[in-house]
CSV table of C-alpha atoms in Angstrom, one decimal:
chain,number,residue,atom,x,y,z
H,14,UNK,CA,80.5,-145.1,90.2
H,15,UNK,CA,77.3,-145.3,92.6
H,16,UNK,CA,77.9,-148.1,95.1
H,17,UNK,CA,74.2,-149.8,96.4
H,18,UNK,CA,74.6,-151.8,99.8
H,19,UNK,CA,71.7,-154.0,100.4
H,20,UNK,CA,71.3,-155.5,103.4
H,21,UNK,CA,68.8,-158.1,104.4
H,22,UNK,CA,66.9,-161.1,105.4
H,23,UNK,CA,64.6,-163.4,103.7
H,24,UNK,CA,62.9,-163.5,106.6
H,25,UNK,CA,60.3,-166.6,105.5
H,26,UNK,CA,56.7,-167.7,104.0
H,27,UNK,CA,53.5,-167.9,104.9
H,28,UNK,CA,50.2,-169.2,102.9
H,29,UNK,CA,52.0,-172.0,101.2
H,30,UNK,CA,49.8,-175.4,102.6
H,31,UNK,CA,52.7,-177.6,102.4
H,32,UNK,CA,54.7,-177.4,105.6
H,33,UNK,CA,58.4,-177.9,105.5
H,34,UNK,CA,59.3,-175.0,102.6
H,35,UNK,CA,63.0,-173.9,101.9
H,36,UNK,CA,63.4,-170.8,99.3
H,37,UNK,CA,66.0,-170.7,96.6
H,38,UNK,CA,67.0,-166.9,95.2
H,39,UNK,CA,69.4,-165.3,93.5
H,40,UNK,CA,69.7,-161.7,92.2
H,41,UNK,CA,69.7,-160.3,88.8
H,42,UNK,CA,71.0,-157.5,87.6
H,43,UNK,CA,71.9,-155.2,83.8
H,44,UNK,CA,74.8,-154.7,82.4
H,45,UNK,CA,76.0,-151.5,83.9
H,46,UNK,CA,75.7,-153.0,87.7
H,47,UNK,CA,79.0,-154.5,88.8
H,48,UNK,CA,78.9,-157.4,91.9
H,49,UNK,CA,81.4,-156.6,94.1
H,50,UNK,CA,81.0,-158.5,96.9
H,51,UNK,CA,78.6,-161.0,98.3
H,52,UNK,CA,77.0,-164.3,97.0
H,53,UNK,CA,74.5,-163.3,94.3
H,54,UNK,CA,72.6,-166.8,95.2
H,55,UNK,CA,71.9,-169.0,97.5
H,56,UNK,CA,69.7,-171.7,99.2
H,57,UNK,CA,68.0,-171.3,102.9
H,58,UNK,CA,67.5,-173.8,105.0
H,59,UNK,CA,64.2,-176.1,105.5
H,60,UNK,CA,62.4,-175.1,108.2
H,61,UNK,CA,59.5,-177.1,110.0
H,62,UNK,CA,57.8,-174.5,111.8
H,63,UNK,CA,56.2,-175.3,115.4
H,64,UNK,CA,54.5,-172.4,116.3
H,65,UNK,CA,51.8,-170.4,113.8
H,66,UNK,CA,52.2,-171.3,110.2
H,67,UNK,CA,55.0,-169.1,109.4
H,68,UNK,CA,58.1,-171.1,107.7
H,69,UNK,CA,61.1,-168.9,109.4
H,70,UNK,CA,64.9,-169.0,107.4
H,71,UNK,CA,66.6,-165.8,108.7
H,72,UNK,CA,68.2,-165.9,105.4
H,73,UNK,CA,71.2,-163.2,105.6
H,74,UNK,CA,71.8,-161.3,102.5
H,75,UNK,CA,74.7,-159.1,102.1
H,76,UNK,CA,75.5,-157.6,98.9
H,77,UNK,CA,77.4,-154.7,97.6
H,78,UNK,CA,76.9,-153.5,94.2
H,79,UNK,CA,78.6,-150.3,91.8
H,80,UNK,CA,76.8,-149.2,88.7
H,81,UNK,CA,77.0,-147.2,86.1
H,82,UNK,CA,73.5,-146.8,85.0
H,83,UNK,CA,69.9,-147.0,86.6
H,84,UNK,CA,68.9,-149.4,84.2
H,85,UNK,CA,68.2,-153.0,85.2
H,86,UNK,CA,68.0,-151.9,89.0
H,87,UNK,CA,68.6,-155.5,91.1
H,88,UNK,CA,65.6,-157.6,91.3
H,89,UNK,CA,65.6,-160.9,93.7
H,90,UNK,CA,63.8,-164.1,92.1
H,91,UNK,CA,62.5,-166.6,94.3
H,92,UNK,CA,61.5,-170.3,93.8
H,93,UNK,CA,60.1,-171.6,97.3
H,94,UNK,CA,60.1,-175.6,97.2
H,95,UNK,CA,58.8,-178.0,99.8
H,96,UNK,CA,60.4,-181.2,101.0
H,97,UNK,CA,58.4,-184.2,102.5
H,98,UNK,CA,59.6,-186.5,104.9
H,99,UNK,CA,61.4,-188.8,102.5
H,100,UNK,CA,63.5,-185.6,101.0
H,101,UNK,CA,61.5,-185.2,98.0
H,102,UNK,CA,61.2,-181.6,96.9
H,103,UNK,CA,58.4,-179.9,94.8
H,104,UNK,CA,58.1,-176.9,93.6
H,105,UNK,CA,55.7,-174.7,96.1
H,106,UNK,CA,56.1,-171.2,93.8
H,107,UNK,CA,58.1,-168.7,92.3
H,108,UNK,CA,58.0,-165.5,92.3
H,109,UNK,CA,60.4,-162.1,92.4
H,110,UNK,CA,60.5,-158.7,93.7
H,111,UNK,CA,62.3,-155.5,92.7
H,112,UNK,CA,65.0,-154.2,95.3
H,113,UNK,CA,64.0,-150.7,96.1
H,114,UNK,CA,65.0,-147.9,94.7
H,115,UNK,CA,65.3,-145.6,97.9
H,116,UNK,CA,67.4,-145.8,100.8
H,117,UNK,CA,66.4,-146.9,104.2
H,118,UNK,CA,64.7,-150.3,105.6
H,119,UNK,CA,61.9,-152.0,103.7
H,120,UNK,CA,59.8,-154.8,104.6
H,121,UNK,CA,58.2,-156.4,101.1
H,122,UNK,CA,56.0,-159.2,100.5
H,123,UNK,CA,56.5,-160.9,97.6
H,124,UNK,CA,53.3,-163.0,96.2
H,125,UNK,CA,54.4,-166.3,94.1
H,126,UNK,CA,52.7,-168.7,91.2
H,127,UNK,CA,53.5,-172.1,90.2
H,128,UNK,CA,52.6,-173.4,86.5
H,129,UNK,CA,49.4,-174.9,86.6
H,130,UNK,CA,49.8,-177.6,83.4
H,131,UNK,CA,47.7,-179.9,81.7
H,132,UNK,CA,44.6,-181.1,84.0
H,133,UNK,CA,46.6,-184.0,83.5
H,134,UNK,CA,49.3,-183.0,85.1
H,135,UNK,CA,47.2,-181.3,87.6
H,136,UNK,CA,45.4,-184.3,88.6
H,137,UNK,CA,48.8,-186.5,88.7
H,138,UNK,CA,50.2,-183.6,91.2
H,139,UNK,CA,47.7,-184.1,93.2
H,140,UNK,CA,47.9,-187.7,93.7
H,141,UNK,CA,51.7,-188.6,93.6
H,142,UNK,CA,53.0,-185.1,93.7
H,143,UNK,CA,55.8,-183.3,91.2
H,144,UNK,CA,54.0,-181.1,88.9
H,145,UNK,CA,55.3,-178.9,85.9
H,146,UNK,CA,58.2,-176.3,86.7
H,147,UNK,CA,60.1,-174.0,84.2
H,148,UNK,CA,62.9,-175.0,82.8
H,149,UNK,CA,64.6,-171.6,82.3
H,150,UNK,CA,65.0,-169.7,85.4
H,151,UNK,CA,64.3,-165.9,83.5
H,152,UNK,CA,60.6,-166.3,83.4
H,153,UNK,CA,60.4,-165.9,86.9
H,154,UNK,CA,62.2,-162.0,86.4
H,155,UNK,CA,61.3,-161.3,82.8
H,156,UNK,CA,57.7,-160.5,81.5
H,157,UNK,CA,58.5,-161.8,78.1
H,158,UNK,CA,57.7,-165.0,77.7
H,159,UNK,CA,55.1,-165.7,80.7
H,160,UNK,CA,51.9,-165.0,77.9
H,161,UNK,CA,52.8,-168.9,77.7
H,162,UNK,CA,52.1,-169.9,81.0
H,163,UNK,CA,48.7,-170.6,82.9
H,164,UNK,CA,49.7,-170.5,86.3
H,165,UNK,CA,48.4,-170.8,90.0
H,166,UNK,CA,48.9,-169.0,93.4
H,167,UNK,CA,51.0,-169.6,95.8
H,168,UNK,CA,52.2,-168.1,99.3
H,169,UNK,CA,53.7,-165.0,100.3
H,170,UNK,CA,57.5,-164.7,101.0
H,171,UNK,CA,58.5,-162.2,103.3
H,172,UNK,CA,62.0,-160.0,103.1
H,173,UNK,CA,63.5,-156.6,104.8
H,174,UNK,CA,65.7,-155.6,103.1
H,175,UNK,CA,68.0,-152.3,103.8
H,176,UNK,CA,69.3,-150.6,101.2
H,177,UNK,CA,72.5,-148.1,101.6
H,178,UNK,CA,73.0,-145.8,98.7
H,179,UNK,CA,76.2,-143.6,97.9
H,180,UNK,CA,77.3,-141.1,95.9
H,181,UNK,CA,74.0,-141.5,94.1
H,182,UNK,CA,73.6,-137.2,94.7
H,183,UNK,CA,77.0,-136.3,93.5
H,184,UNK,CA,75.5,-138.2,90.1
H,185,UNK,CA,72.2,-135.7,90.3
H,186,UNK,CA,70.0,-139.4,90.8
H,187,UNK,CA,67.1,-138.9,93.4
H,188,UNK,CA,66.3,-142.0,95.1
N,26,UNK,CA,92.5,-135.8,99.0
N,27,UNK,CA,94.5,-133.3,101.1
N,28,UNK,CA,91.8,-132.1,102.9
N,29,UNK,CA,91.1,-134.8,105.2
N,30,UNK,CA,87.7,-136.2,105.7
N,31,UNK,CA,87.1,-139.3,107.6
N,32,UNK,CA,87.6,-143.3,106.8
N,33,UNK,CA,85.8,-144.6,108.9
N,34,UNK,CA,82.6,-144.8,110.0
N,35,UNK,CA,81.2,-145.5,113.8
N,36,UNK,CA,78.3,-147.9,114.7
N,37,UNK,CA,77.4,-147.7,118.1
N,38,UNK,CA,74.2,-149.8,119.0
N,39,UNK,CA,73.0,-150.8,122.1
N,40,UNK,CA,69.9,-152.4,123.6
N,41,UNK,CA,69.0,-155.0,125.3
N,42,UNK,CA,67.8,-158.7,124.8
N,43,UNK,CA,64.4,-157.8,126.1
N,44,UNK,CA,62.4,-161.3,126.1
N,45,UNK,CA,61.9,-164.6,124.3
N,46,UNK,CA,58.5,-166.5,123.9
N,47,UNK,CA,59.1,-170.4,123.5
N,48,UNK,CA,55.9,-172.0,124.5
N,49,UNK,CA,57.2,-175.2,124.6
N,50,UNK,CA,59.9,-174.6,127.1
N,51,UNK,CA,61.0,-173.1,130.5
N,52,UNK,CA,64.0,-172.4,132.6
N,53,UNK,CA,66.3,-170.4,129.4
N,54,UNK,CA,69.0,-168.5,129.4
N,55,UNK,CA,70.5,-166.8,126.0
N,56,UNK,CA,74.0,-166.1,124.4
N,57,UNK,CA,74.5,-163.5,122.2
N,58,UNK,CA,77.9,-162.7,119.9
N,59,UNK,CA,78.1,-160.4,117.3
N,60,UNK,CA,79.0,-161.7,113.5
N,61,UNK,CA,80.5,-158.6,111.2
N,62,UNK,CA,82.5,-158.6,108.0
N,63,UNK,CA,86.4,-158.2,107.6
N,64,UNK,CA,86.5,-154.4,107.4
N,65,UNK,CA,84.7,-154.1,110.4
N,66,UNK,CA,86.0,-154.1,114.0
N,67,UNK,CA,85.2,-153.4,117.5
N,68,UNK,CA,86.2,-150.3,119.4
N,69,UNK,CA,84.1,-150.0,122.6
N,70,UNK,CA,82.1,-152.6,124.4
N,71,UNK,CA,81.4,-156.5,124.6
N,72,UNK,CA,80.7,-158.3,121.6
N,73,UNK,CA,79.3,-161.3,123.6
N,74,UNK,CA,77.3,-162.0,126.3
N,75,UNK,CA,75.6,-164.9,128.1
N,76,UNK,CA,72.4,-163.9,130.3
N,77,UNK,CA,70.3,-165.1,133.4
N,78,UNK,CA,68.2,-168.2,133.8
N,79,UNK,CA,64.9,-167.0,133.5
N,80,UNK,CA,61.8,-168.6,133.9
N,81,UNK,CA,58.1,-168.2,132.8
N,82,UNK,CA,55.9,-165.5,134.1
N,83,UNK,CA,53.1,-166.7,135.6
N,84,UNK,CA,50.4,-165.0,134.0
N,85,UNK,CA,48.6,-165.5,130.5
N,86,UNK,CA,51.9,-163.9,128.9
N,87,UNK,CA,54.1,-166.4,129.7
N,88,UNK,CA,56.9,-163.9,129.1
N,89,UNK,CA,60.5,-164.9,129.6
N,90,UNK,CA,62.2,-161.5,130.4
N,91,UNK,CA,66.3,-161.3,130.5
N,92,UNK,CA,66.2,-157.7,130.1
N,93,UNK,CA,70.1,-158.3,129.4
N,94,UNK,CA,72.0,-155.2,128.2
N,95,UNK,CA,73.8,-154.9,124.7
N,96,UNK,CA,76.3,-152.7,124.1
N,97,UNK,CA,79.1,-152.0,121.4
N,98,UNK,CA,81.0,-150.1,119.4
N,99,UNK,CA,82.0,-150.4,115.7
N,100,UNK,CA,84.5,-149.2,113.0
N,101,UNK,CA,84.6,-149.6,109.3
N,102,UNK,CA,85.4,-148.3,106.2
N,103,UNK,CA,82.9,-150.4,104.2
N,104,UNK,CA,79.2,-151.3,105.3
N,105,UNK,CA,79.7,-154.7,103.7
N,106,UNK,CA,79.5,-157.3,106.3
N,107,UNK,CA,77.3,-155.1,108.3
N,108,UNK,CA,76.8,-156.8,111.7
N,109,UNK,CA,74.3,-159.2,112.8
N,110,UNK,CA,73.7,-160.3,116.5
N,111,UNK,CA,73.7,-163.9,116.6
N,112,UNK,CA,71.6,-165.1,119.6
N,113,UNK,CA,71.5,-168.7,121.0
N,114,UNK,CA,69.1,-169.8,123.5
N,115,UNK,CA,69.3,-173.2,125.8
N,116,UNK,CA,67.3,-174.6,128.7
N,117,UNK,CA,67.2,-178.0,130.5
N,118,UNK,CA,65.9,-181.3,129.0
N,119,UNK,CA,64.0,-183.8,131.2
N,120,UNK,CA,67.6,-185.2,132.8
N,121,UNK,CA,68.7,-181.4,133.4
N,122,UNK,CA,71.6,-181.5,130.6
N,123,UNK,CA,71.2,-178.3,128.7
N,124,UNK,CA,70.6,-178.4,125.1
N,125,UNK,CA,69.4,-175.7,122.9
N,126,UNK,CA,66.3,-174.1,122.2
N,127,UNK,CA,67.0,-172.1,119.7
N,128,UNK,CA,69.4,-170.2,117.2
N,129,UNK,CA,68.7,-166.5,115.6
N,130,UNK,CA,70.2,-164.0,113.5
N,131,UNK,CA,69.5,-160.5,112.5
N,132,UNK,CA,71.1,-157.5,111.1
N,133,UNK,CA,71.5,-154.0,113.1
N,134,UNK,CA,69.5,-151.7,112.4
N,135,UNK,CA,70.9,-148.9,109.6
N,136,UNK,CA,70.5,-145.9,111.8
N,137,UNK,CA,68.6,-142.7,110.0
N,138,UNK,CA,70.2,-140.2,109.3
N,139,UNK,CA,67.9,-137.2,107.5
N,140,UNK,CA,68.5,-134.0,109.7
N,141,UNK,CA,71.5,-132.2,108.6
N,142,UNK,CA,71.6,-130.5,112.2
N,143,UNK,CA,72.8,-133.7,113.8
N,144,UNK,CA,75.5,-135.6,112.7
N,145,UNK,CA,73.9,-138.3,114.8
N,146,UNK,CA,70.3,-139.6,115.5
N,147,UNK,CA,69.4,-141.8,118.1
N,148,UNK,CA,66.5,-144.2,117.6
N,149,UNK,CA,65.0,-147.2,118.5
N,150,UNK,CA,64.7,-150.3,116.9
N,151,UNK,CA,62.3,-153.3,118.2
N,152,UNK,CA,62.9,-156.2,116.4
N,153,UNK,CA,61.1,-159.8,117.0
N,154,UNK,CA,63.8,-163.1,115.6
N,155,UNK,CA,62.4,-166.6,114.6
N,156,UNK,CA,64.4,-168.7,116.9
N,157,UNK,CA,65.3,-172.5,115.2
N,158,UNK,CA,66.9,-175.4,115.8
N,159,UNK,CA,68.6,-177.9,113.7
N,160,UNK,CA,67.1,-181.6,112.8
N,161,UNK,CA,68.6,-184.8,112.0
N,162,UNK,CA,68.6,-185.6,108.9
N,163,UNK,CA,68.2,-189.3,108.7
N,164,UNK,CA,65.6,-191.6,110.5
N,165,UNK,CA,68.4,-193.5,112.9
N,166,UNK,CA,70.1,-190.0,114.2
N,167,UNK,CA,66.7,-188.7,114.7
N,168,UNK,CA,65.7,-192.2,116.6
N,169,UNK,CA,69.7,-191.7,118.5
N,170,UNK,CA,69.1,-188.4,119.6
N,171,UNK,CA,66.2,-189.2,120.9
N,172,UNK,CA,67.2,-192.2,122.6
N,173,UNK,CA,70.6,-190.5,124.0
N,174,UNK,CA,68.6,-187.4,124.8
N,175,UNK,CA,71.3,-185.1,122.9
N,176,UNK,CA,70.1,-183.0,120.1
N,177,UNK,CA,71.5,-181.7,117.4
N,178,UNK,CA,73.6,-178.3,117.5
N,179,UNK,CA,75.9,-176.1,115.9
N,180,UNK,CA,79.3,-176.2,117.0
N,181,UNK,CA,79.6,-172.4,115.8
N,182,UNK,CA,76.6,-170.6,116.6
N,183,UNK,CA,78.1,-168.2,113.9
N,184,UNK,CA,76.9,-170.4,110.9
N,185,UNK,CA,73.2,-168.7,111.8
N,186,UNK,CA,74.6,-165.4,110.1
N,187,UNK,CA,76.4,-166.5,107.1
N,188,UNK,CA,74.3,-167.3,104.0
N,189,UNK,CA,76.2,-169.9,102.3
N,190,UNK,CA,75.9,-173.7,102.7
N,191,UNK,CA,72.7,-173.6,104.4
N,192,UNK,CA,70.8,-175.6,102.1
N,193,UNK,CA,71.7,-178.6,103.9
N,194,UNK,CA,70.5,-178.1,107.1
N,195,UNK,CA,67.1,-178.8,108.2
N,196,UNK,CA,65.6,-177.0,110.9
N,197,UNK,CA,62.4,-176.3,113.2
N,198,UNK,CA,61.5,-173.0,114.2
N,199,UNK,CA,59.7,-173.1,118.0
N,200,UNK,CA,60.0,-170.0,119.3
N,201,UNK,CA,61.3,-165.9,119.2
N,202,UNK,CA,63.4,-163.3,120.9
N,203,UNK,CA,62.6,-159.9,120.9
N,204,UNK,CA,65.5,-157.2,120.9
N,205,UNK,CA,65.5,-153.8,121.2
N,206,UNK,CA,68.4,-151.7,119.4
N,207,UNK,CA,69.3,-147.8,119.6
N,208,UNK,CA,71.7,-146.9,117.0
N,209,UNK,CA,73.5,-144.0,116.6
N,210,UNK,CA,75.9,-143.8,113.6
N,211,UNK,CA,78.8,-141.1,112.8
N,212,UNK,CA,80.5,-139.9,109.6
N,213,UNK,CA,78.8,-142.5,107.2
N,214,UNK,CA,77.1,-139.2,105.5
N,215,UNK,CA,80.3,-137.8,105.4
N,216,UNK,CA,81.5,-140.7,103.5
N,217,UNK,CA,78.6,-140.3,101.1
N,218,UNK,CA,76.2,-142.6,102.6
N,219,UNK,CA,72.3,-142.4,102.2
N,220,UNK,CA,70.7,-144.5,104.8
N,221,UNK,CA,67.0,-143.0,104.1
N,222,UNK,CA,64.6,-141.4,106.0
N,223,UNK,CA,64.3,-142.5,109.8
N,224,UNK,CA,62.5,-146.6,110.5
N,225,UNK,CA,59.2,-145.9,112.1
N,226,UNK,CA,59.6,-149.0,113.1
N,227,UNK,CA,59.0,-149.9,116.6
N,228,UNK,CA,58.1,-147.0,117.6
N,229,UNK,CA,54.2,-146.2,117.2
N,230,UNK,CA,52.5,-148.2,119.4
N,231,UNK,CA,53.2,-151.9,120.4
N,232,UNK,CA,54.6,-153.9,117.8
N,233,UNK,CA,52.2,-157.0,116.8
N,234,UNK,CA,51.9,-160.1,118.6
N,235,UNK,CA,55.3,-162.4,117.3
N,236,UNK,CA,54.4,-165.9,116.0
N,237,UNK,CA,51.2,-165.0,114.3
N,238,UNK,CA,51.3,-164.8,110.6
N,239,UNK,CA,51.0,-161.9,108.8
């Protein structure tokens, strides 16, 4: 089997106007691609940022992966979230990015939404906060069901990720 | 398998721990360790260091420059758990204890490897890390700390470079290192490794200015 490596850091956001942000992700993957070691999701810390407008979380990823089959090549989903001072969180934006497909190090940007609602619910998240989230997680990855949703921008998360391919040539796959 | 190919693979990076910007503080010095999976294992070098005092330059820069050497040495036999330089970076508070300024993690570079001439390529890597420290979490240690003049820390600077259990910390980023790497790797093509073309990284022209966003 073809073994991927990626390698990486969620490095952090920027754009978002709420301040104190941490990021929840996890990886998804198709049937013929095999986990073999790492933590396929996680949560980064909350960072306050001090200088420039950047939220940093050095968030290591590490993950090692064998496959069988091209199809359903990893793809990282985001949700970024913001905390105020009395530990609330609200949902700042989702969004997800492929893992590339060739070797070497890559630095991505990955643009996020929110749902925007009812004007309702718009106007209530802008006086007491909250505001409408999904309640299944796939929408973020899948294209199939987000012809529902009426949705908002959001900030930019930023990732380098490395990627470390093998055995992909002895299977005839150019990456 | 008779015919004998290698096992393992060699990472040798060095560098240095070029300089930090924390516009909030002076008078620094940094640690550094390195943090690497089970398969992996040092052969060559230190894995941890602890720098100079340096203060600010006294031009518009404001630079603190340790210029403090890196260099090591890895084995392994699988790049999971690929290594990450842990840096910690402390300074005096107003009663001359020292307390930290800042934690930071990053990976080591992958090192290219496209020519089939050369086993191994050299390159250099300049990297700029986000350097944070933890928060109190409640009101009254936040209001303690302050009133002790003791701030929170890590007792294992380590916990910067694993990924798990992090979504209870709180932290404030103030400040960055910037690191310079040269890696040079051997037999991780023979081991059927594809580490992609060379990271022009670093390399054409200054890098941009760190703390501005992007």
């Amino acid at each position: 089997m073809a073994e991927v490596h990626v390698i990486g850091q969620i490095l952090g956001a920027t754009g978002f106007s709420e301040s104190s942000l941490f990021c929840k992700w996890g990886v998804h993957t198709g049937a013929a691609w095999k986990l073999l070691s790492g933590v396929r999701e996680g949560q980064t810390q909350v960072d306050t940022p001090q200088v420039g407008d950047m939220a940093y979380w050095s968030h290591p990823i590490d993950l090692h992966f064998a496959t069988k089959g091209l199809q359903g090549w990893p793809r990282l989903h985001l949700q970024v979230w913001s905390q105020d001072s009395f530990g609330r969180c609200q949902l700042a934006g989702y969004g997800f990015c492929h893992v590339p497909s060739s070797p070497g190090t890559h630095q991505l940007d990955c643009p996020t939404w929110r749902p925007l609602g009812s004007w309702r619910e718009q106007l209530a998240r802008a006086f007491v906060g909250g505001g409408p989230q999904l309640l299944h997680g796939d929408a973020i990855y899948s294209g199939a069901d987000r012809y529902r949703l009426h949705t908002a921008a959001g900030g930019t998360v930023h990732l380098e990720l490395g990627l470390l391919l093998r055995h992909f040539d002895r299977y005839g796959v150019e990456c | 398998m008779a015919a004998a190919g290698p096992s393992v693979f060699l990472l040798m990076v060095n560098g240095q721990v070029e300089s930090a910007q924390f516009p909030e503080y002076d008078d620094l010095y940094c640690k550094y360790c390195f943090v690497y999976g089970q398969d992996w294992a040092p052969t060559a070098g230190l894995e941890e260091g602890i720098s100079q005092i340096t203060s600010k330059s006294q031009d518009v820069r404001q630079a603190l420059v340790w210029n403090f050497p890196i260099d090591v040495t890895f084995k392994s036999t699988n790049p999971y758990g690929w290594p990450q330089i842990v840096l910690s970076v402390y300074g005096p508070d107003v009663f001359g204890n020292d307390v930290v300024r800042g934690y930071g993690a990053v990976h080591v570079p992958f090192s290219p490897g496209r020519t089939s001439v050369c086993e191994n390529i050299c390159f250099r890597h300049k990297r700029t890390i986000p350097m944070f420290v933890p928060e109190s979490t409640s009101k009254l240690q936040k209001f303690t700390s302050w009133f002790m003049g003791r701030r929170p820390e890590y007792t294992d600077p380590k916990v910067v470079a694993q990924g798990e259990g992090r979504e209870v910390t709180r932290v404030r980023s103030q400040g960055f290192v910037t690191l310079l790497f040269n890696v040079v790797t051997k037999d991780m093509r023979k081991l059927g490794y594809d580490t992609g073309p060379p990271d022009t990284q670093g390399v054409l022209g200054p890098s941009p200015p760190p703390g501005l966003p992007r």
